[in-house]
Amino acid sequence: MTYFFAKDSNHTEKIKKSERRNILGGKGTNLAEMARIGVPVPPGFIITTDSCKSYSKTKVFPKALDNEIPKQIKQLEKNIGRKLGSATKPLLVSVRSGAPVSMPGMMDTILNLGLNKTSIAGMIAEGQNEHFVLDSYRRFLQMYSNVILEIPLSGFEKIIERHKIKASVKQDFELPLSSLREIITEYKKLIQEKSATPFPEDTKIQLRMAIEAIFRSWNNDRAIHYRRINNISHDLGTAVIIQAMVFGNMQDGSGTGVAFTRNPSTGENILYGEYLLNAQGEDVVAGIRTPSPISALKEEMPEVFAEFYTIQNRLEEHFKDMQDIEFTVQQKKLYILQTRSGKRTGIAAIRIATEMVQEAKIDKKTAIMQVDPASIPSLLTPTFITTKKDEAIKNGNLIAMGLNAVPGAGSGQIVFSSELAAEWSAQNKKVILVREETSPEDIIGMEYANGILTARGGMTSHAAVVARGMNKPCIVGCSILNISEKDKIMSIETGDKKISFKEGDQISIDGSTGEIIKGSLPTQSSEIEQYLNGDYEGESKISESFLTLMSWADEIRHLSVRANADTPRDAKVALNYGASGIGLCRTEHMFFSTQRILLMRQMIIASTDEERLNALDQLLIHQKEDFKAIFKVMDGFPVTIRLLDPPLHEFLPQNPEEYKELSKKTGRTEEEIKQRSLLLREVNPMLGHRGCRLGITSPEVTTMQVRAILSAAIEMNKEGVNVFPEIMIPLVGHEKELELQRKLIDDVATELMQKLGQNIDYLVGTMIEVPRAALQADKIAKHAQFFSFGTNDLTQTTLAFSRDDSASFLNQYIDLGIYKNNPFQIIDRDGVGELIKIAIERGKKTKADLKIGICGEHGSDPYSVNFFHEAGLNYVSCSPFRVPIARLAAAQAKLSK
Amino acid sequence: MTYFFAKDSNHTEKIKKSERRNILGGKGTNLAEMARIGVPVPPGFIITTDSCKSYSKTKVFPKALDNEIPKQIKQLEKNIGRKLGSATKPLLVSVRSGAPVSMPGMMDTILNLGLNKTSIAGMIAEGQNEHFVLDSYRRFLQMYSNVILEIPLSGFEKIIERHKIKASVKQDFELPLSSLREIITEYKKLIQEKSATPFPEDTKIQLRMAIEAIFRSWNNDRAIHYRRINNISHDLGTAVIIQAMVFGNMQDGSGTGVAFTRNPSTGENILYGEYLLNAQGEDVVAGIRTPSPISALKEEMPEVFAEFYTIQNRLEEHFKDMQDIEFTVQQKKLYILQTRSGKRTGIAAIRIATEMVQEAKIDKKTAIMQVDPASIPSLLTPTFITTKKDEAIKNGNLIAMGLNAVPGAGSGQIVFSSELAAEWSAQNKKVILVREETSPEDIIGMEYANGILTARGGMTSHAAVVARGMNKPCIVGCSILNISEKDKIMSIETGDKKISFKEGDQISIDGSTGEIIKGSLPTQSSEIEQYLNGDYEGESKISESFLTLMSWADEIRHLSVRANADTPRDAKVALNYGASGIGLCRTEHMFFSTQRILLMRQMIIASTDEERLNALDQLLIHQKEDFKAIFKVMDGFPVTIRLLDPPLHEFLPQNPEEYKELSKKTGRTEEEIKQRSLLLREVNPMLGHRGCRLGITSPEVTTMQVRAILSAAIEMNKEGVNVFPEIMIPLVGHEKELELQRKLIDDVATELMQKLGQNIDYLVGTMIEVPRAALQADKIAKHAQFFSFGTNDLTQTTLAFSRDDSASFLNQYIDLGIYKNNPFQIIDRDGVGELIKIAIERGKKTKADLKIGICGEHGSDPYSVNFFHEAGLNYVSCSPFRVPIARLAAAQAKLSK
């Protein structure tokens, strides 16, 4: 089928609105829609996707089109008063693809179709610049040959290079007319040689072959690859749009430009764009001439500007979003070539969405759907002051690039160890922690550092995951770095050059870009964070917009959003960003500070019960203080505390120096300590002696932790704080594990509450992070007051992917389209999601009102949040700084259902 | 309720047969049954389990019993012509527990109840030896006090010790009458002191308290623990049996004995047992007098023997199994005290079962159900010549005990490395491989060794699992061993003694017992194996029985049984033992020999494609020869070949010496090799870059393997061998992995078959060993021609248990009753089994006739085989030596359904 469009036409109205995109493609739909509402678009017609589908199937050009195309061309010629291939007022057309889903750059486009000897003469006669006409012809020949005849470009490039040398010019556009004429002759000769037929002067043949080429391009390799990666159906097909060309370079009173209906950087409601007089679109892109700001058009062509101003306003209102508009003025006549939703920064997105609601142009729901949750982190992280960074790069201080794992800007002195990070931090020095890769022991150092840089690891490595949780700028996998932690030297070799940095040297890292820069660059914390902390002076439009949008999201969403927080500071941030509780408080993170790790080690290597209980008693004192501080901040909100999870060997010393230290403190020999450490090491620690297995084999550890939690809760309760402790058992796979741990907890609680003379409400629940637990959820639910999915570990076990090791094959897997995404970032619906659904169904069969949440890394990924909403979870829990993402994503999930 | 029984009584007939055990308990049922069929049992009555259940609930002695017990006692007195507590012909009774399920030694028993001053006099008057009567009384007092009054035994022991010193005797039975009298007085005083009431002379009180004690003992700690571990319901309750005591020591013409209806060691159909004249059961056990063989009874008491002979025959026929019978003769009158199925060796079990069918005493199905599949390995492994071993132990040559991982006897010279094992083996030396623990590289050494001994690891460690597959005697986890692989010394310190062994010293290990013995003991291969190999001279009853029983099993079973075999030798063994194909041929095992591991290493560290392909080309030649040899042996049977599975780092050198060697051979620097090896190491290799992930990221490896398999198949086919290759892709989790690998395989196959001019039928299937694969089985089945469950890895991932690390908590888990068994030995039905069921259901939804098997360690575990049968699998695959176990278990599974 074909559909004609021109200003005020409404042929496509008969197609159901919901089907238009699939039939006309995205571009065609918008063009037809603009035409319908009276916007001046160059006229043209759309060949619907079914023709392409038929062609893909049969490899035969659809018969019906042989009749329809000439009719549509006639209508087009009539509408615009020009004729294809004519010597007077010749019509040129563009032939473009336009799929139902945007596939930028994946398929072919042919411009200036209709040029031949006759029409060239016609254009020149009409007053077109001859140089421009011939150059257009040359480009048409080249595009046509490449796209349609599939002749490699290299032959054409050789010809043009030869002529550039001959004419002693550097740029294509500098070639003299004489050269152009010779080039055209040579191009035609090349075409005849390569395709065994001469270039068709007949414009009808040109057109038909161009359309067929577009059909073919739907199944070119890169389009197939793109669709596979982006999960786009191969069955959609593309529409083809044949549209009259208009010229912004046709004498005075012509021009071309691009405009956004609002500022795409700041979101300010001011028309924003630029234009060039007497130019074509390509000239704007090529950057040879400097365009003028759109405001200048008001003076140069006041009527045209007034018309454009009205239209852009109308388009924004009509399409209910900030628009990115391309236009051309041909002899004082304005044409809108394209409109689409404009790309924008995170800040702009939030401001535009809220202001458009305030202007009554859209409703709150539309506003919510307009903001990409992924853009939010950019609003909240500190940034380098741009001018300073640009200057540093200009001065050659960019030393390397790594993977941009966590956005944000950080600078400081290089440290190679957690200890030094803590020490220098205490002296108010800013530090960047540089490591080959990080391990759980580095958490303290990461806490103190302004940023983290590693030579190894991918986007889901330990460093990346932990830094993301802390919202610390982080660059990982910068393999060019040579780090000698022993010699305290970091060096980079590039070609012959070798730069070395020693401990204490200043560097700056931009986690948003992966740039590593020599020297210390000044940063500033985000405006919103300053505002939320009460540090921002004056009015903050963006902060107000942010809070407004978040409040709308909260009105809409069903899913609660909690935060993963291990410290009072994190808890505070979480509340700032709207968390309604802590969904995961990891107690082990409290054990890594210098004093406590020693107690922990004493506990682990204890050879008598007394020694072990003594160490535990001292740890209890620390843990209780930790919990009191967290409960205090979280007054009135639930706090889910996970009992000790990692295998014990993670706490043990790893090198002779540490053996010696522990030996000194415990009186045990170094050899004994070493042996004990080696003995506890595991082949597959992920599947080892950890989680509730520790609590089962060492119940005294569970007892200590529960005492610390509940006595802290009771003490804070006595001080008038509302505490809601939820004790969470990790790595349960068998109902009896939970049954035994729960009994232990309840016994300790009963005894403690009697002793302290105060009752307290607490819950006991379990992580669901082992496939067996999901399958046995009905039985496990008997002993659980809540479930919390640990999707990190559940992904590792369900897929048999070690998060730490999967980098070696995962990228290739994604390239091959086996997995569409990194399953540690975006939940694997088919596998892990299936287990989650099974667990929910079975768990609720036992306890209909079971509270169910998720506290893995996926808790703030919008696509995953959408799944959690659909699956009927009660809450997600994520890093404090990612709480706003989750709030917005939860609202979008609700709306998109 | 109570039920009376005596010769020819049939009171229990009214109870439904299927319910008798639950109501009367096992012992009660058999006694009543013997009585019914006219076997002379001492009369008595049974208190049914419901009384115990009621008591357990209410802690109150059931009222109804207060009426019933006196009535039953009266009936009993009348039947036997004796009276409880009487001065003439006193009646003594035993009070025993008898639960529906055997719980040996878990609950209490009281003998000689009814003794008091009056009845003692009565017994002596009747002609009983006074010493015996008083000693019985002393023992009754002690038993009564301990069981019923819960007075600790220590007090009684002190009294008796004192008297033994006083009388200068060593043994209890040597005490003179005077001492016994004093002891009895002192016992009674102690009872009065401890229980605040005198010992009850009233026999009715004695009886009631004894019954109540039995009720109580149902819930004593050890009984509860036993039931938890053995998965016996706590709700069953126990029956109580009150039975007249008979005396084998009552003057001449009395005696007592034990007999088996057939020889329990060999299975020969000859009455087998022993007896003592003028003795009680305890005397036989105590070993003070030497009993006579049962045949001697024929001469001493021909009528009694004749009666017994008829009865034992009758009991065997009636209970349809070889019986273990206790009897007593009291003044020439024969009483059968107990009959039960007799314990027997594996050899005896098979011979008895088949011969009883031949004698038409049982049918084939009963025979099949009578043999415990777990007893089969004992028939097939070599053994030490018993007399020689006993002699060595007597001479103090038992140096240590370890875990008896794989039964069998092996002796030879100690070697500490695989290389030496190979070298010495080539010199026809017998070797025992001794390692701290084994790794995949040791497989070659294990192949050559006569036995394997490790200081670390549990029953499911690498050494244990691999050795089991090879049927090599193996002892693991002998932590007392101090192995220095560097110094080539193994030492054992016990107390002050330290024994050292160096490489080349002789040791013998008995994998059935865990004994490690100094010196070389002679062994012999099993009779069956000699017979199957045609090496056995003369008639072999046991081999014939074995083959007969196996043929019956084959008639009955539905499940096919295949073998896991990697070499032609294994394949041959598999066929010998009745495998109907190879279900798992692990190609990586072929890469560990010296020459090939080098090629493998060259392939892995190759820096150019050329280098890599060159190494692969050479490996191909070896692999092809391997496959040809296997196909030849397996003529007419399918061979499932799994493509490369372990992570590449398992093949790489691990120490400086090996770095150096590889450096020499490849021209790469040692440092380079080391770096590459370190880089490939993984945090969790189990979840790492292995299985089909290798084939996806290095398709050239898959290509090489498929070429080797199919060209071997075609070449053998041309030689007239019937080949059925089945190519199996490991570790698939996503359908696209299988889709891609399958396409690669089909492409290689098409090309190869064209080139070689011969078509061959081959299948492509997948392992299901990752939870995601089970969940996605419907999609995966689209690309699979068969599924094979890898239950080892599926257990690791579903439970999140690393097989290599779980020893640190698994025993405790089993003790606590969390898991009933080691899930790596017996399939976890609730978790792994659930995933298997899901996978089968979903897989068959896509392909109704999908062939499905299992090739994990569970393939020969009878309990697991039962599950696989129920789940509807087509085949199981296990180690060649375990094939007969699986055949029998499969038949039992079918019959027990």
PDB file of C-alpha atoms in Angstrom, chain A residues 228 456 678-679 681-690 692-694 696-699 731 733-734 736-737 740 769-773 775-776 779 796-806 808-809 812-813 816-820 828-832 834-835 838 842, chain B residues 228 456 678-679 681-690 692-694 696-699 731 733-734 736-737 740 769-773 775-776 779 796-806 808-809 812-813 816-820 828-832 834-835 838 842:
ATOM      1  CA  ARG A 228      18.990  -8.956  17.462  1.00  0.00           C
ATOM      2  CA  ARG A 456      41.287  -5.188  36.213  1.00  0.00           C
ATOM      3  CA  LEU A 678      44.932 -21.873  54.017  1.00  0.00           C
ATOM      4  CA  LEU A 679      42.667 -24.560  55.427  1.00  0.00           C
ATOM      5  CA  ARG A 681      40.282 -21.240  51.640  1.00  0.00           C
ATOM      6  CA  GLU A 682      37.782 -22.633  49.205  1.00  0.00           C
ATOM      7  CA  VAL A 683      37.813 -23.773  45.608  1.00  0.00           C
ATOM      8  CA  ASN A 684      34.488 -22.073  44.922  1.00  0.00           C
ATOM      9  CA  PRO A 685      33.904 -19.634  47.767  1.00  0.00           C
ATOM     10  CA  MET A 686      30.652 -18.467  46.211  1.00  0.00           C
ATOM     11  CA  LEU A 687      29.231 -21.951  46.843  1.00  0.00           C
ATOM     12  CA  GLY A 688      31.104 -22.494  50.064  1.00  0.00           C
ATOM     13  CA  HIS A 689      30.791 -22.294  53.792  1.00  0.00           C
ATOM     14  CA  ARG A 690      28.967 -18.987  54.061  1.00  0.00           C
ATOM     15  CA  CYS A 692      23.361 -19.297  57.103  1.00  0.00           C
ATOM     16  CA  ARG A 693      25.787 -22.207  56.901  1.00  0.00           C
ATOM     17  CA  LEU A 694      27.957 -20.170  59.242  1.00  0.00           C
ATOM     18  CA  ILE A 696      24.220 -23.278  61.582  1.00  0.00           C
ATOM     19  CA  THR A 697      27.737 -24.537  62.221  1.00  0.00           C
ATOM     20  CA  SER A 698      28.625 -21.655  64.567  1.00  0.00           C
ATOM     21  CA  PRO A 699      25.365 -20.739  66.277  1.00  0.00           C
ATOM     22  CA  LEU A 731      21.673 -18.310  51.650  1.00  0.00           C
ATOM     23  CA  GLY A 733      18.264 -23.503  50.640  1.00  0.00           C
ATOM     24  CA  HIS A 734      16.428 -25.866  52.970  1.00  0.00           C
ATOM     25  CA  LYS A 736      15.248 -26.651  58.169  1.00  0.00           C
ATOM     26  CA  GLU A 737      18.066 -24.143  57.960  1.00  0.00           C
ATOM     27  CA  LEU A 740      16.796 -23.855  63.167  1.00  0.00           C
ATOM     28  CA  GLU A 769      19.104 -16.487  46.568  1.00  0.00           C
ATOM     29  CA  VAL A 770      19.620 -20.184  45.969  1.00  0.00           C
ATOM     30  CA  PRO A 771      17.511 -21.982  43.317  1.00  0.00           C
ATOM     31  CA  ARG A 772      16.509 -24.621  45.831  1.00  0.00           C
ATOM     32  CA  ALA A 773      15.017 -21.970  48.098  1.00  0.00           C
ATOM     33  CA  LEU A 775      11.625 -24.167  44.492  1.00  0.00           C
ATOM     34  CA  GLN A 776      10.961 -24.907  48.165  1.00  0.00           C
ATOM     35  CA  LYS A 779       7.985 -24.945  52.874  1.00  0.00           C
ATOM     36  CA  GLN A 796      25.147 -16.612  39.815  1.00  0.00           C
ATOM     37  CA  THR A 797      23.589 -19.930  40.777  1.00  0.00           C
ATOM     38  CA  THR A 798      20.730 -20.062  38.289  1.00  0.00           C
ATOM     39  CA  LEU A 799      22.967 -19.273  35.345  1.00  0.00           C
ATOM     40  CA  ALA A 800      26.084 -20.888  36.832  1.00  0.00           C
ATOM     41  CA  PHE A 801      27.896 -17.600  36.179  1.00  0.00           C
ATOM     42  CA  SER A 802      30.499 -16.460  38.652  1.00  0.00           C
ATOM     43  CA  ARG A 803      30.178 -12.700  38.763  1.00  0.00           C
ATOM     44  CA  ASP A 804      33.896 -12.369  39.323  1.00  0.00           C
ATOM     45  CA  ASP A 805      34.823 -14.561  36.377  1.00  0.00           C
ATOM     46  CA  SER A 806      32.111 -14.014  33.805  1.00  0.00           C
ATOM     47  CA  SER A 808      35.992 -13.541  30.243  1.00  0.00           C
ATOM     48  CA  PHE A 809      33.052 -14.613  28.129  1.00  0.00           C
ATOM     49  CA  GLN A 812      31.224 -12.135  23.641  1.00  0.00           C
ATOM     50  CA  TYR A 813      27.934 -13.690  24.743  1.00  0.00           C
ATOM     51  CA  LEU A 816      26.547 -12.973  19.855  1.00  0.00           C
ATOM     52  CA  GLY A 817      23.078 -12.154  21.117  1.00  0.00           C
ATOM     53  CA  ILE A 818      22.995 -15.112  23.508  1.00  0.00           C
ATOM     54  CA  TYR A 819      22.162 -12.835  26.387  1.00  0.00           C
ATOM     55  CA  LYS A 820      20.823  -9.449  25.445  1.00  0.00           C
ATOM     56  CA  ASP A 828      17.350 -12.398  33.406  1.00  0.00           C
ATOM     57  CA  ARG A 829      13.580 -12.752  33.171  1.00  0.00           C
ATOM     58  CA  ASP A 830      13.510 -16.171  31.544  1.00  0.00           C
ATOM     59  CA  GLY A 831      15.739 -17.887  34.081  1.00  0.00           C
ATOM     60  CA  VAL A 832      16.083 -15.936  37.307  1.00  0.00           C
ATOM     61  CA  GLU A 834      11.064 -17.639  36.332  1.00  0.00           C
ATOM     62  CA  LEU A 835      12.467 -18.792  39.670  1.00  0.00           C
ATOM     63  CA  ILE A 838       7.831 -19.736  41.204  1.00  0.00           C
ATOM     64  CA  ARG A 842       4.695 -21.041  46.231  1.00  0.00           C
TER      65      ARG A 842
ATOM     66  CA  ARG B 228      15.359 -38.177  62.586  1.00  0.00           C
ATOM     67  CA  ARG B 456      42.591 -34.492  52.506  1.00  0.00           C
ATOM     68  CA  LEU B 678      47.481 -16.661  36.514  1.00  0.00           C
ATOM     69  CA  LEU B 679      45.228 -14.605  34.277  1.00  0.00           C
ATOM     70  CA  ARG B 681      42.621 -18.620  37.107  1.00  0.00           C
ATOM     71  CA  GLU B 682      39.156 -18.077  38.428  1.00  0.00           C
ATOM     72  CA  VAL B 683      37.592 -17.150  41.739  1.00  0.00           C
ATOM     73  CA  ASN B 684      34.829 -19.732  41.285  1.00  0.00           C
ATOM     74  CA  PRO B 685      35.978 -22.096  38.548  1.00  0.00           C
ATOM     75  CA  MET B 686      32.818 -24.155  38.923  1.00  0.00           C
ATOM     76  CA  LEU B 687      30.845 -21.150  37.662  1.00  0.00           C
ATOM     77  CA  GLY B 688      33.506 -19.984  35.285  1.00  0.00           C
ATOM     78  CA  HIS B 689      34.601 -20.052  31.692  1.00  0.00           C
ATOM     79  CA  ARG B 690      33.962 -23.715  30.972  1.00  0.00           C
ATOM     80  CA  CYS B 692      29.933 -24.783  26.141  1.00  0.00           C
ATOM     81  CA  ARG B 693      31.241 -21.342  27.024  1.00  0.00           C
ATOM     82  CA  LEU B 694      34.584 -22.605  25.709  1.00  0.00           C
ATOM     83  CA  ILE B 696      31.199 -20.506  22.043  1.00  0.00           C
ATOM     84  CA  THR B 697      34.238 -18.310  22.624  1.00  0.00           C
ATOM     85  CA  SER B 698      36.658 -20.724  20.895  1.00  0.00           C
ATOM     86  CA  PRO B 699      34.575 -22.394  18.174  1.00  0.00           C
ATOM     87  CA  LEU B 731      26.770 -26.483  30.678  1.00  0.00           C
ATOM     88  CA  GLY B 733      21.951 -22.444  30.141  1.00  0.00           C
ATOM     89  CA  HIS B 734      20.485 -20.567  27.204  1.00  0.00           C
ATOM     90  CA  LYS B 736      21.048 -19.877  21.887  1.00  0.00           C
ATOM     91  CA  GLU B 737      24.185 -21.534  23.202  1.00  0.00           C
ATOM     92  CA  LEU B 740      24.962 -21.895  17.912  1.00  0.00           C
ATOM     93  CA  GLU B 769      23.157 -29.176  34.603  1.00  0.00           C
ATOM     94  CA  VAL B 770      22.411 -25.509  35.161  1.00  0.00           C
ATOM     95  CA  PRO B 771      19.099 -24.497  36.801  1.00  0.00           C
ATOM     96  CA  ARG B 772      18.361 -22.110  33.965  1.00  0.00           C
ATOM     97  CA  ALA B 773      18.551 -24.946  31.458  1.00  0.00           C
ATOM     98  CA  LEU B 775      13.638 -23.922  33.516  1.00  0.00           C
ATOM     99  CA  GLN B 776      14.149 -23.216  29.808  1.00  0.00           C
ATOM    100  CA  LYS B 779      13.130 -23.752  24.367  1.00  0.00           C
ATOM    101  CA  GLN B 796      26.149 -27.762  43.034  1.00  0.00           C
ATOM    102  CA  THR B 797      24.195 -24.948  41.424  1.00  0.00           C
ATOM    103  CA  THR B 798      20.716 -25.718  42.726  1.00  0.00           C
ATOM    104  CA  LEU B 799      21.894 -26.026  46.311  1.00  0.00           C
ATOM    105  CA  ALA B 800      24.766 -23.554  45.947  1.00  0.00           C
ATOM    106  CA  PHE B 801      27.042 -26.253  47.354  1.00  0.00           C
ATOM    107  CA  SER B 802      30.564 -26.527  46.024  1.00  0.00           C
ATOM    108  CA  ARG B 803      31.328 -30.217  45.988  1.00  0.00           C
ATOM    109  CA  ASP B 804      34.948 -29.498  46.800  1.00  0.00           C
ATOM    110  CA  ASP B 805      34.134 -27.301  49.762  1.00  0.00           C
ATOM    111  CA  SER B 806      30.958 -28.697  51.248  1.00  0.00           C
ATOM    112  CA  SER B 808      33.312 -28.274  55.957  1.00  0.00           C
ATOM    113  CA  PHE B 809      29.635 -28.138  56.849  1.00  0.00           C
ATOM    114  CA  GLN B 812      27.097 -31.234  60.507  1.00  0.00           C
ATOM    115  CA  TYR B 813      24.112 -30.593  58.249  1.00  0.00           C
ATOM    116  CA  LEU B 816      21.355 -31.910  62.372  1.00  0.00           C
ATOM    117  CA  GLY B 817      18.915 -33.567  60.013  1.00  0.00           C
ATOM    118  CA  ILE B 818      18.865 -30.623  57.589  1.00  0.00           C
ATOM    119  CA  TYR B 819      19.757 -32.896  54.721  1.00  0.00           C
ATOM    120  CA  LYS B 820      19.173 -36.564  55.309  1.00  0.00           C
ATOM    121  CA  ASP B 828      18.064 -34.254  46.488  1.00  0.00           C
ATOM    122  CA  ARG B 829      14.517 -34.950  45.365  1.00  0.00           C
ATOM    123  CA  ASP B 830      12.943 -31.767  46.676  1.00  0.00           C
ATOM    124  CA  GLY B 831      15.366 -29.383  45.014  1.00  0.00           C
ATOM    125  CA  VAL B 832      17.343 -30.990  42.220  1.00  0.00           C
ATOM    126  CA  GLU B 834      12.031 -30.770  41.260  1.00  0.00           C
ATOM    127  CA  LEU B 835      14.160 -29.114  38.582  1.00  0.00           C
ATOM    128  CA  ILE B 838      10.299 -29.392  35.466  1.00  0.00           C
ATOM    129  CA  ARG B 842       8.907 -28.746  29.604  1.00  0.00           C
TER     130      ARG B 842
END
